[in-house]
Coordinates of C-alpha atoms and ligand atoms in Angstrom, one line a residue:
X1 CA 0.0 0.0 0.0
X2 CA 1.8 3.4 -1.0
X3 CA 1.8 5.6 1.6
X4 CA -0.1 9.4 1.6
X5 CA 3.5 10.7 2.7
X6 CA 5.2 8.8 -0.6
X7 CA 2.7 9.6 -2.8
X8 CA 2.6 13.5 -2.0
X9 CA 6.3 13.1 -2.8
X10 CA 5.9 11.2 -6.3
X11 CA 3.2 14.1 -7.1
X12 CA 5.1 17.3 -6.2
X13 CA 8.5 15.2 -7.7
X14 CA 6.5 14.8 -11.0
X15 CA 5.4 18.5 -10.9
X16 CA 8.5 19.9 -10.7
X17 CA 9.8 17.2 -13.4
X18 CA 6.8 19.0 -15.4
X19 CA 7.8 22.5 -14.4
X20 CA 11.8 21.6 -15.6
X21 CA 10.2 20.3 -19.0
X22 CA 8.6 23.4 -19.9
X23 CA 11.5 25.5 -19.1
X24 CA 13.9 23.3 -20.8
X25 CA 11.4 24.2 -23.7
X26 CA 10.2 27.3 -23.5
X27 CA 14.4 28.0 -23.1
X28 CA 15.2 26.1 -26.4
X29 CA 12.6 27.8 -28.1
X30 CA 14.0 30.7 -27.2
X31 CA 17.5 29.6 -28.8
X32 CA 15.5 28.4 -31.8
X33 CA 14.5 31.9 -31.8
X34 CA 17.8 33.5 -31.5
X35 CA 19.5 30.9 -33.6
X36 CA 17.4 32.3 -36.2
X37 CA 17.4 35.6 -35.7
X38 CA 21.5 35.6 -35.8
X39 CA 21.1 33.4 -39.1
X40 CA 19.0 36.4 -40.7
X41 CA 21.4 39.1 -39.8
X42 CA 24.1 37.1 -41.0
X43 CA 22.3 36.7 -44.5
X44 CA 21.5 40.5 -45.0
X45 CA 24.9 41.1 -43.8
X46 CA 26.7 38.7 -46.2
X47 CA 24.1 40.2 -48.9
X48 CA 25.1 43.7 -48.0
X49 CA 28.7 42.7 -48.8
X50 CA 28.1 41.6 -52.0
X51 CA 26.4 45.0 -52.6
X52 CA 29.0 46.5 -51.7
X53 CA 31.6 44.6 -53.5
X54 CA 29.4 44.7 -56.5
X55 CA 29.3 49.0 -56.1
X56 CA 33.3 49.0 -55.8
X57 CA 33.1 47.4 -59.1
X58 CA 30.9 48.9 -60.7
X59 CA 31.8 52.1 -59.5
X60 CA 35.9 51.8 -60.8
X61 CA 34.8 50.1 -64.4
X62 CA 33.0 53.2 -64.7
X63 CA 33.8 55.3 -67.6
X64 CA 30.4 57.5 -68.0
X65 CA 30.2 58.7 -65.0
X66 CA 26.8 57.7 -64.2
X67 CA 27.1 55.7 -61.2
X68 CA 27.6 58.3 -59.2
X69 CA 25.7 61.5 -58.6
X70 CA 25.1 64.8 -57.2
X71 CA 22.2 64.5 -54.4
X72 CA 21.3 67.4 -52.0
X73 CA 20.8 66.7 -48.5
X74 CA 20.5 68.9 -45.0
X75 CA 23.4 71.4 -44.4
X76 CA 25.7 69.9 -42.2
X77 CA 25.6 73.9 -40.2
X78 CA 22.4 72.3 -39.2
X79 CA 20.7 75.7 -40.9
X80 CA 16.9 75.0 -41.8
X81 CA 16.4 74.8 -45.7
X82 CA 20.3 75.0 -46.9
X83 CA 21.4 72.5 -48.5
X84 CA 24.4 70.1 -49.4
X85 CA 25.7 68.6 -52.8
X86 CA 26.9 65.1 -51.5
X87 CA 28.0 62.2 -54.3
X88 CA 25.6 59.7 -54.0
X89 CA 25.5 56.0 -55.7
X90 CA 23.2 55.8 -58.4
X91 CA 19.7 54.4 -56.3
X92 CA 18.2 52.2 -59.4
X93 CA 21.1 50.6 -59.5
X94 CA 21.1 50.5 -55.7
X95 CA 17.4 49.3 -55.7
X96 CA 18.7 46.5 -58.2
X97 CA 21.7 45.2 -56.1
X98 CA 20.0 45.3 -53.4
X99 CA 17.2 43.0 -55.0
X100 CA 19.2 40.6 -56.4
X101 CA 21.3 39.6 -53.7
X102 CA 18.5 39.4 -51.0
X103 CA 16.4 37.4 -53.4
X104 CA 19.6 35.1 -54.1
X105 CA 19.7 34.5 -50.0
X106 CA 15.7 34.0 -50.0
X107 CA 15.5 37.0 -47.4
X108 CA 12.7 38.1 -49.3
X109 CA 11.2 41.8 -50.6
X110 CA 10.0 43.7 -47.3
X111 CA 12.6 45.5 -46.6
X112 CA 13.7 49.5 -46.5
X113 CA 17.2 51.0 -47.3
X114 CA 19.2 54.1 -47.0
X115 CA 22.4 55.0 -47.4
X116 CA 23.8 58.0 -44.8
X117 CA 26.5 60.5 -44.2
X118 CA 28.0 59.2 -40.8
X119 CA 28.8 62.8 -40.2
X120 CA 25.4 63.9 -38.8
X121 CA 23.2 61.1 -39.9
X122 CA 21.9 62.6 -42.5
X123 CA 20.3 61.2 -45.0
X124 CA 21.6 61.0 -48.7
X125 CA 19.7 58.3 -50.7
X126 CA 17.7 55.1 -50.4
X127 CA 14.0 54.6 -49.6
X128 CA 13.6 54.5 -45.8
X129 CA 9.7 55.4 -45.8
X130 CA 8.7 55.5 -42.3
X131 CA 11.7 53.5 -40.4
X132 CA 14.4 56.4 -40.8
X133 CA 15.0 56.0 -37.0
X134 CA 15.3 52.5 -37.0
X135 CA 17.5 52.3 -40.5
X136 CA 20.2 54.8 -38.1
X137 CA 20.6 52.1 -35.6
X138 CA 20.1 49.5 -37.5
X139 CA 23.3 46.8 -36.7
X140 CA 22.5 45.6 -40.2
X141 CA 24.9 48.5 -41.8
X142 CA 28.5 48.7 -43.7
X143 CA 30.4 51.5 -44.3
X144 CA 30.9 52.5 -48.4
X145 CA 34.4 54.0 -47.2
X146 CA 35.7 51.6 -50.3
X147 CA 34.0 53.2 -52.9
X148 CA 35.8 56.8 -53.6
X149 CA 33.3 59.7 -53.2
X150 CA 31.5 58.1 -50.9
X151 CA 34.1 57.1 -48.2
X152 CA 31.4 58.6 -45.1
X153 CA 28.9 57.0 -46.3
X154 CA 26.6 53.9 -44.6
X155 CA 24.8 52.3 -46.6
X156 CA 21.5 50.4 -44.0
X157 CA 18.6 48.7 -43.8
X158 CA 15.8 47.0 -42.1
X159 CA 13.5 44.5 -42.2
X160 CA 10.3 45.9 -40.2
X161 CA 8.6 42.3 -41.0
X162 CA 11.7 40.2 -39.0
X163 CA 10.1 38.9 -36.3
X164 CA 7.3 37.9 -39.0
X165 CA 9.4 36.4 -41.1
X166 CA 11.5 34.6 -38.7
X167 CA 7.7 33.1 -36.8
X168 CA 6.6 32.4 -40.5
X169 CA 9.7 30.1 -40.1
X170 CA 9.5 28.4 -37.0
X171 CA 5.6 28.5 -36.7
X172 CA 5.1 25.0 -37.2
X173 CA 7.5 24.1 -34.9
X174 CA 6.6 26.3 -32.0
X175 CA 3.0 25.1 -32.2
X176 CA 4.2 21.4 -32.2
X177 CA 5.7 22.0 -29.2
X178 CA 3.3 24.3 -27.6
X179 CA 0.4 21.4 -28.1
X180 CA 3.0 18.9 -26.7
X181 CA 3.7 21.1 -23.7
X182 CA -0.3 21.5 -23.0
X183 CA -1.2 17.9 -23.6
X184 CA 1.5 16.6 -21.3
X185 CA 0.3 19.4 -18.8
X186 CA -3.8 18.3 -19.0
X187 CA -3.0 14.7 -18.8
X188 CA -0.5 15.2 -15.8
X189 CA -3.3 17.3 -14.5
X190 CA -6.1 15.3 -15.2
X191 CA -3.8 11.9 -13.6
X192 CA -3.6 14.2 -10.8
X193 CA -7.3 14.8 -10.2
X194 CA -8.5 11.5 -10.9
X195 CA -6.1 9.9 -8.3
X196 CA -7.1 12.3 -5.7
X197 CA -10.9 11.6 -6.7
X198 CA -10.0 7.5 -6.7
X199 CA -8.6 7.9 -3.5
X200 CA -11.6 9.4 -1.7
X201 CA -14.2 7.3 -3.8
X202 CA -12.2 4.3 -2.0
X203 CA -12.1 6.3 1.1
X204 CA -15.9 6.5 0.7
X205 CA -16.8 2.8 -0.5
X206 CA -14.0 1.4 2.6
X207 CA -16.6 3.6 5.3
X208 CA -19.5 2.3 2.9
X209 CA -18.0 -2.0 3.0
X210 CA -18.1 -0.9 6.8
X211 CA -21.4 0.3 7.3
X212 CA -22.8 -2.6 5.5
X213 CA -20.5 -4.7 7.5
X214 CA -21.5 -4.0 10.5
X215 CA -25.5 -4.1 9.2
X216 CA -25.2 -7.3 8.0
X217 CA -23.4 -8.6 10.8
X218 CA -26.2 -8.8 13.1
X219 CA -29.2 -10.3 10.7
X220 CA -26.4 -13.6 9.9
X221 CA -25.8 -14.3 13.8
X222 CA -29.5 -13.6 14.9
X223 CA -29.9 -16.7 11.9
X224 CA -27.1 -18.5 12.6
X225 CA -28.5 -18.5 16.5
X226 CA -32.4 -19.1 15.6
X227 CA -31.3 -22.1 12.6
X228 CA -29.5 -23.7 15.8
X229 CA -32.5 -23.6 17.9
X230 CA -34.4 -25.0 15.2
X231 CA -32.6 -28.0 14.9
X232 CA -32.4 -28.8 18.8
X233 CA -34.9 -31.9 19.2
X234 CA -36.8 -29.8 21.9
X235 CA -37.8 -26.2 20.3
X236 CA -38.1 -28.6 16.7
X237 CA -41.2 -30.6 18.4
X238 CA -42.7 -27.5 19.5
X239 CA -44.5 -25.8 17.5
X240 CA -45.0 -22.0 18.8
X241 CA -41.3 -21.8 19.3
X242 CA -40.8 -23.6 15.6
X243 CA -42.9 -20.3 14.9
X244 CA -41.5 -17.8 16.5
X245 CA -37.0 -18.7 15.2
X246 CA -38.4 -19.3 11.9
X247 CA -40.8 -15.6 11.5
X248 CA -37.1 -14.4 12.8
X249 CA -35.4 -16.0 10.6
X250 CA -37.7 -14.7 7.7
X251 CA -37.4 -11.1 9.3
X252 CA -33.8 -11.2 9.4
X253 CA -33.5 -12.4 6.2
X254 CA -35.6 -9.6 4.7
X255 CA -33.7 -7.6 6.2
X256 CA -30.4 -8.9 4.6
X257 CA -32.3 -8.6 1.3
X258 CA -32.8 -4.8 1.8
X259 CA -29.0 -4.5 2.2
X260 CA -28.6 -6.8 -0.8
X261 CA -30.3 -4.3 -2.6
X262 CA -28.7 -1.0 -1.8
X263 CA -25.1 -3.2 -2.8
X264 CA -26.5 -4.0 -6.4
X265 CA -28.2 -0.8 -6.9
X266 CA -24.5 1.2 -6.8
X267 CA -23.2 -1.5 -9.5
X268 CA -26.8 -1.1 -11.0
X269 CA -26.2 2.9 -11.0
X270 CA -22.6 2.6 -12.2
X271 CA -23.3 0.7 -15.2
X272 CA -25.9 2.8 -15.6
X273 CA -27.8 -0.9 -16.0
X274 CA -31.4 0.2 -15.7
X275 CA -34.1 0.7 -18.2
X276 CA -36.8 3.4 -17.8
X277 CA -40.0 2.6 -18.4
X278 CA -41.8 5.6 -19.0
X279 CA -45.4 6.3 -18.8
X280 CA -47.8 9.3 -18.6
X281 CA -49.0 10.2 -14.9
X282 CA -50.1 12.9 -12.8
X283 CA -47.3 13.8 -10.9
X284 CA -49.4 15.6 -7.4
X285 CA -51.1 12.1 -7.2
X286 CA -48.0 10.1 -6.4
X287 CA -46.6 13.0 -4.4
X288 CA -50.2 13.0 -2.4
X289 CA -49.8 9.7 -1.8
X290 CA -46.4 10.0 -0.8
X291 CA -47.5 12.9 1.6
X292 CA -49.7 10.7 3.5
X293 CA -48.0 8.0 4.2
X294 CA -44.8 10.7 5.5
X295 CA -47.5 12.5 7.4
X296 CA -48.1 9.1 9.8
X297 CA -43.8 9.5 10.1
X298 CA -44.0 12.6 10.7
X299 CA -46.8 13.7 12.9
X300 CA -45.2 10.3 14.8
X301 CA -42.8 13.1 15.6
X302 CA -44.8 15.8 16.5
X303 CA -44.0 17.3 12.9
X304 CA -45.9 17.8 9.6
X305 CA -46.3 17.9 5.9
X306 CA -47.2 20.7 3.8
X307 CA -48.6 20.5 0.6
X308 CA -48.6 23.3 -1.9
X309 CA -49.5 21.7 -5.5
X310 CA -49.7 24.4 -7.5
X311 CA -48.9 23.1 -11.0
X312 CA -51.3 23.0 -14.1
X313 CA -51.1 20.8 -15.8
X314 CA -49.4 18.4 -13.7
X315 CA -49.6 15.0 -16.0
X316 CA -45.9 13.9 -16.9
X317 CA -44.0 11.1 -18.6
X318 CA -41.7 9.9 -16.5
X319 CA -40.7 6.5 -15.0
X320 CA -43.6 5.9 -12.0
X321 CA -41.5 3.8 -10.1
X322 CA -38.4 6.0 -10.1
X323 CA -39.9 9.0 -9.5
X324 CA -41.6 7.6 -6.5
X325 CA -38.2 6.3 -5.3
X326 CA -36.5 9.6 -6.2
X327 CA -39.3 11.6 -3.8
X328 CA -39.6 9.3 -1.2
X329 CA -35.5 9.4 -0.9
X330 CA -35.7 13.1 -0.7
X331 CA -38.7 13.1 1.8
X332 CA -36.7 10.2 3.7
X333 CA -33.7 12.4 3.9
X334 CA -36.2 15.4 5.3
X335 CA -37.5 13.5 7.8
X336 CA -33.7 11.5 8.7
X337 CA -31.8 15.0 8.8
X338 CA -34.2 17.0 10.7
X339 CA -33.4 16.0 14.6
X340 CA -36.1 18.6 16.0
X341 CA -39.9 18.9 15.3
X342 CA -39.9 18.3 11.2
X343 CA -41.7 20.8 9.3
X344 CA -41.7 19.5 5.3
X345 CA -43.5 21.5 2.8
X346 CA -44.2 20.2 -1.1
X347 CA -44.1 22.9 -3.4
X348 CA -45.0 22.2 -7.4
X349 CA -44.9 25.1 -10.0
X350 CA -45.0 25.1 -14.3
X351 CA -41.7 26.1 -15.3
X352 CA -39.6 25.2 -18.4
X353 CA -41.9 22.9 -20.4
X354 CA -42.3 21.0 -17.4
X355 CA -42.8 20.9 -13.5
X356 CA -40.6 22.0 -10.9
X357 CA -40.9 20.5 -7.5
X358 CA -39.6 21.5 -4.3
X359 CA -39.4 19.5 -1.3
X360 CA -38.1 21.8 1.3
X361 CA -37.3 20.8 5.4
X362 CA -36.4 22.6 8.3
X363 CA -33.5 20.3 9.5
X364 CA -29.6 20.2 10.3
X365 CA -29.2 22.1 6.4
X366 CA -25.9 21.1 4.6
X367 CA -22.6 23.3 5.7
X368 CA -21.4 25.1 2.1
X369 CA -18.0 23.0 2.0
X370 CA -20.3 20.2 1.3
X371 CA -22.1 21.2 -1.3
X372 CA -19.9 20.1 -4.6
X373 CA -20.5 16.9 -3.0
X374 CA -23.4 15.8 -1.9
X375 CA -24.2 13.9 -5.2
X376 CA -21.4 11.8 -4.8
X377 CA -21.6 8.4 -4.6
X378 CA -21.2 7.1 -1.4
X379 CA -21.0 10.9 0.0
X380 CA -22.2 11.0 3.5
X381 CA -21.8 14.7 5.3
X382 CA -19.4 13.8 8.3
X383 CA -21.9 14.7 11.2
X384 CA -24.3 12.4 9.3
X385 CA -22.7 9.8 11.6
X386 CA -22.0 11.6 14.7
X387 CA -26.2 12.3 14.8
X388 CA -26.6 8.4 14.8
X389 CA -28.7 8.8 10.7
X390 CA -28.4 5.6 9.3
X391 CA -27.6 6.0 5.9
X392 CA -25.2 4.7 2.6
X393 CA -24.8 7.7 1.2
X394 CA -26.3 6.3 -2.0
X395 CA -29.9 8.3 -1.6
X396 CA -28.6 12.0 -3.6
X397 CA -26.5 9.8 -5.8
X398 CA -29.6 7.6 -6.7
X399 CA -31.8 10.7 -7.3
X400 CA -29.1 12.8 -9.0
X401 CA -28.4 9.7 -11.9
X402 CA -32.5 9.1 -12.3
X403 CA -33.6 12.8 -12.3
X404 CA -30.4 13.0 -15.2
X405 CA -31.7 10.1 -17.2
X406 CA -35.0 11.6 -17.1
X407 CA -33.2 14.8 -18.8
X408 CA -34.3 16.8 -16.1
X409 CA -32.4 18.6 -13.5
X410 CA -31.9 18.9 -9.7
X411 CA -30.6 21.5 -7.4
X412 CA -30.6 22.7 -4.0
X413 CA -30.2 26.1 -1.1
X414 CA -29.1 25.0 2.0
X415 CA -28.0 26.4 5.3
X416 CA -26.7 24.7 8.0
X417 CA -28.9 25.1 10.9
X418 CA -31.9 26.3 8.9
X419 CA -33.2 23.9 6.4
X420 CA -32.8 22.3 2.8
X421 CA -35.0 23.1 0.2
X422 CA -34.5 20.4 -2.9
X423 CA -35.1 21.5 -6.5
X424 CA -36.0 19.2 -9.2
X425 CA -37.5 19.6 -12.8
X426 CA -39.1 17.2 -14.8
X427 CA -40.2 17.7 -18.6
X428 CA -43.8 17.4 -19.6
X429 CA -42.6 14.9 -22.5
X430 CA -40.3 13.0 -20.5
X431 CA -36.9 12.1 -21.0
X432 CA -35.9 12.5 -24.9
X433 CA -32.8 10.5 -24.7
X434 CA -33.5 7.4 -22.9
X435 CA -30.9 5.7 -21.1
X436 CA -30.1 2.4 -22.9
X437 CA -29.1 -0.8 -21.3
X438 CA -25.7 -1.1 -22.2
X439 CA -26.5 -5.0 -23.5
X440 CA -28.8 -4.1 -25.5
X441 CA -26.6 -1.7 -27.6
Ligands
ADP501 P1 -27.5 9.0 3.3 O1 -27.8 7.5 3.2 O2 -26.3 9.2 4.1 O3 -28.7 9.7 3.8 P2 -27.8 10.5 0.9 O4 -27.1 10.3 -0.4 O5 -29.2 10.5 0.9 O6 -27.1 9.4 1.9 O7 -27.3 11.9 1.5 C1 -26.0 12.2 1.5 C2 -25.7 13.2 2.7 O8 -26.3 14.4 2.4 C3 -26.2 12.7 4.0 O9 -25.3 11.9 4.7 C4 -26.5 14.0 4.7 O10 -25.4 14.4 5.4 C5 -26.8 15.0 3.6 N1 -28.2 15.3 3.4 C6 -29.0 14.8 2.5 N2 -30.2 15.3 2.6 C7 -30.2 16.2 3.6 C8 -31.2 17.0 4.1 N3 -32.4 17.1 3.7 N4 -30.8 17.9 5.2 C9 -29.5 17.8 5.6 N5 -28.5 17.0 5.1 C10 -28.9 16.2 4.1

């Protein structure tokens, strides 16, 4: 048996295994990142070297003169609206350079360009549109100081779609490993949540194997004792006492069957083995005479039943015997959880395309922590016990799958001290999808 202690430390071992995963990749994706990055700088930069090597060329073979030419650009006295004539490289030829050699390294078309007098940043040619500031510092720069005439000249540019082109890149792998990374973390989380859940369902079914235990305990040795008496010679010739161990023995043995029941019905609910018969009925008959037999119970106590069957029309298809089962567990449970004078009330309304009734006490209430799991199987509130209510904690689970496979719905207020008021709905036409026998699929 693994112990709470070791398992606590396999789970927070395995979550900080998980945690070290996604750092190791979130960090390599990172060095994807820059690994690429450096790549495409590398790329423009080699390109930019053949443009500049191409220029030197081009620029000493030339006999015409045309390469280069007169530009004007900002005074270098800083005065507004003088002017400079600076020797500039010819731009279509630029443009065409440029072109070529970033098409030959695949880096694409989106990209802007100048070409800059170090002295003063100012500009001299190119076509920077909107990204002058970021063509000045761009790192992806080389000085034309080889080409005569334009020795303090920089020639620049920038991608403004980089990041874009470098995610068009790497997309496929960064969502590869982003789905990776999540389904790892939902199935480590859903593990997680399912072991925790396993471990209180056995809690639950352990304090369940002893409840029934203990109840069954006492039927088999009153049966064992009054089989024993029956077969001494004496009691066997006489017949009142024949009488008397066997009606015990019959009692008893009733009794067993009861607790046979409730152990199948969890298996019965589990499988979700049962098969709704469904028929039209009028709902505020079977809760009338569910009220009176509760109102013996109950006024046995001093207490009473209120009825309050407001609903028109109240006729419903629904399974008869179920929903009898499912009110009398709920009127049960008002009668069981109420320790002082019980005061139940019946209330039925139209609502939804189908009836809504309320079955409302004035008992112990359920404490809010409780609340997410009162449905549960086996679920039994902890004072349940301590208050001496006999119980399996099967009742809420049994009315919570029916009311479901009847595609209706149940809720419920509570507050400890004051009273639980239950809330279920059930549709005129009755369940639409019918829960199927598994077998006979
Ligand atoms: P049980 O056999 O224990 O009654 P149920 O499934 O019917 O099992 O109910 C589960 C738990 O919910 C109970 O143990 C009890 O603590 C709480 N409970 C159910 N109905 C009421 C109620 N009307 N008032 C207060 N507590 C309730």
């Amino acid at each position: 048996m693994i112990t709470s202690k070791r398992v606590r430390l396999l789970i927070v071992l395995a979550s900080f295994s998980l945690l070290g995963i996604i750092a190791t990749q979130v960090y390599w994706v990172k060095e994807a990142w820059h690994l690429r990055e450096e790549q495409f700088d590398s790329k423009v930069k080699i390109s930019l070297r053949m443009v500049v090597n191409r220029m030197f060329t081009l620029a000493n073979a030339d006999t015409t003169q045309q390469l280069i030419e007169s530009v004007l650009c900002e005074s270098s006295c800083g005065t507004v609206g003088m002017k400079d004539s600076i020797q500039a490289f010819n731009q279509k030829i630029l443009d065409s350079l440029l072109r070529d050699e970033f098409k030959s390294m695949n880096l694409g078309e989106d990209y802007v360009y100048c070409i800059y007098l170090l002295h003063g940043k100012r500009f001299v040619t190119g076509r920077p549109e909107a990204f002058m500031p970021e063509l000045l510092e761009s790192p992806l720069s080389l000085s034309l100081s080889c080409i005569k005439k334009a020795n303090a000249q920089i020639l620049a540019v920038w991608f403004p779609q980089k990041q874009s082109i470098i995610m068009g890149k790497l997309w496929g792998w960064l969502l590869l490993s982003v789905i990776f990374t999540l389904v790892i973390t939902l199935t480590y989380a859903y593990t997680i949540i399912s072991f925790v859940r396993q471990k209180k369902l056995s809690a639950l079914k352990t304090d369940f194997i002893n409840n029934m235990t203990h109840e069954l305990r006492t039927p088999v040795s009153a049966i064992s004792l009054a089989s024993e008496m029956l077969l001494n010679s004496e009691v066997s010739t006489n017949p009142a006492k024949v009488e008397k161990y066997a009606s015990l023995i019959f009692e008893q043995n009733t009794r067993m069957k009861g607790l046979v029941e409730h152990v199948l019905q969890v298996s019965m609910l589990e499988q979700g083995k049962f098969t709704l018969n469904v028929d039209e009925f009028d709902a505020h008959e079977v809760l009338r005479n569910l009220a009176r037999s509760y109102r013996v119970i109950l006024e046995a106590r001093g207490g009473q039943i209120e009825l309050h069957l407001n609903a028109s029309p109240s006729i419903i298809k629904a399974d008869k015997l179920h929903f009898t089962s499912i009110i009398s567990s709920l009127l049960d449970n008002a009668n069981k959880y109420s320790p002082t004078t019980p005061h139940v009330k019946i209330t039925t309304l139209n609502a939804d395309e189908g009836i809504e009734i309320q079955i409302s006490d004035n008992g112990i209430g359920i404490a809010p922590e409780y609340h997410s799991e009162i449905f549960r199987k086996f679920f039994r509130v902890p004072n349940g016990n301590r208050h001496d209510v006999k119980g399996y904690g099967l009742g809420l689970y049994y009315v919570y799958t029916m009311v479901t496979a009847h595609g209706g719905q149940i809720g419920f207020i509570s507050e400890e001290g004051t009273g639980t008021t239950f809330d279920l709905h059930f549709l005129y036409n009755g369940p639409t999808d019918l829960v199927q026998d598994p077998e006979d699929e």
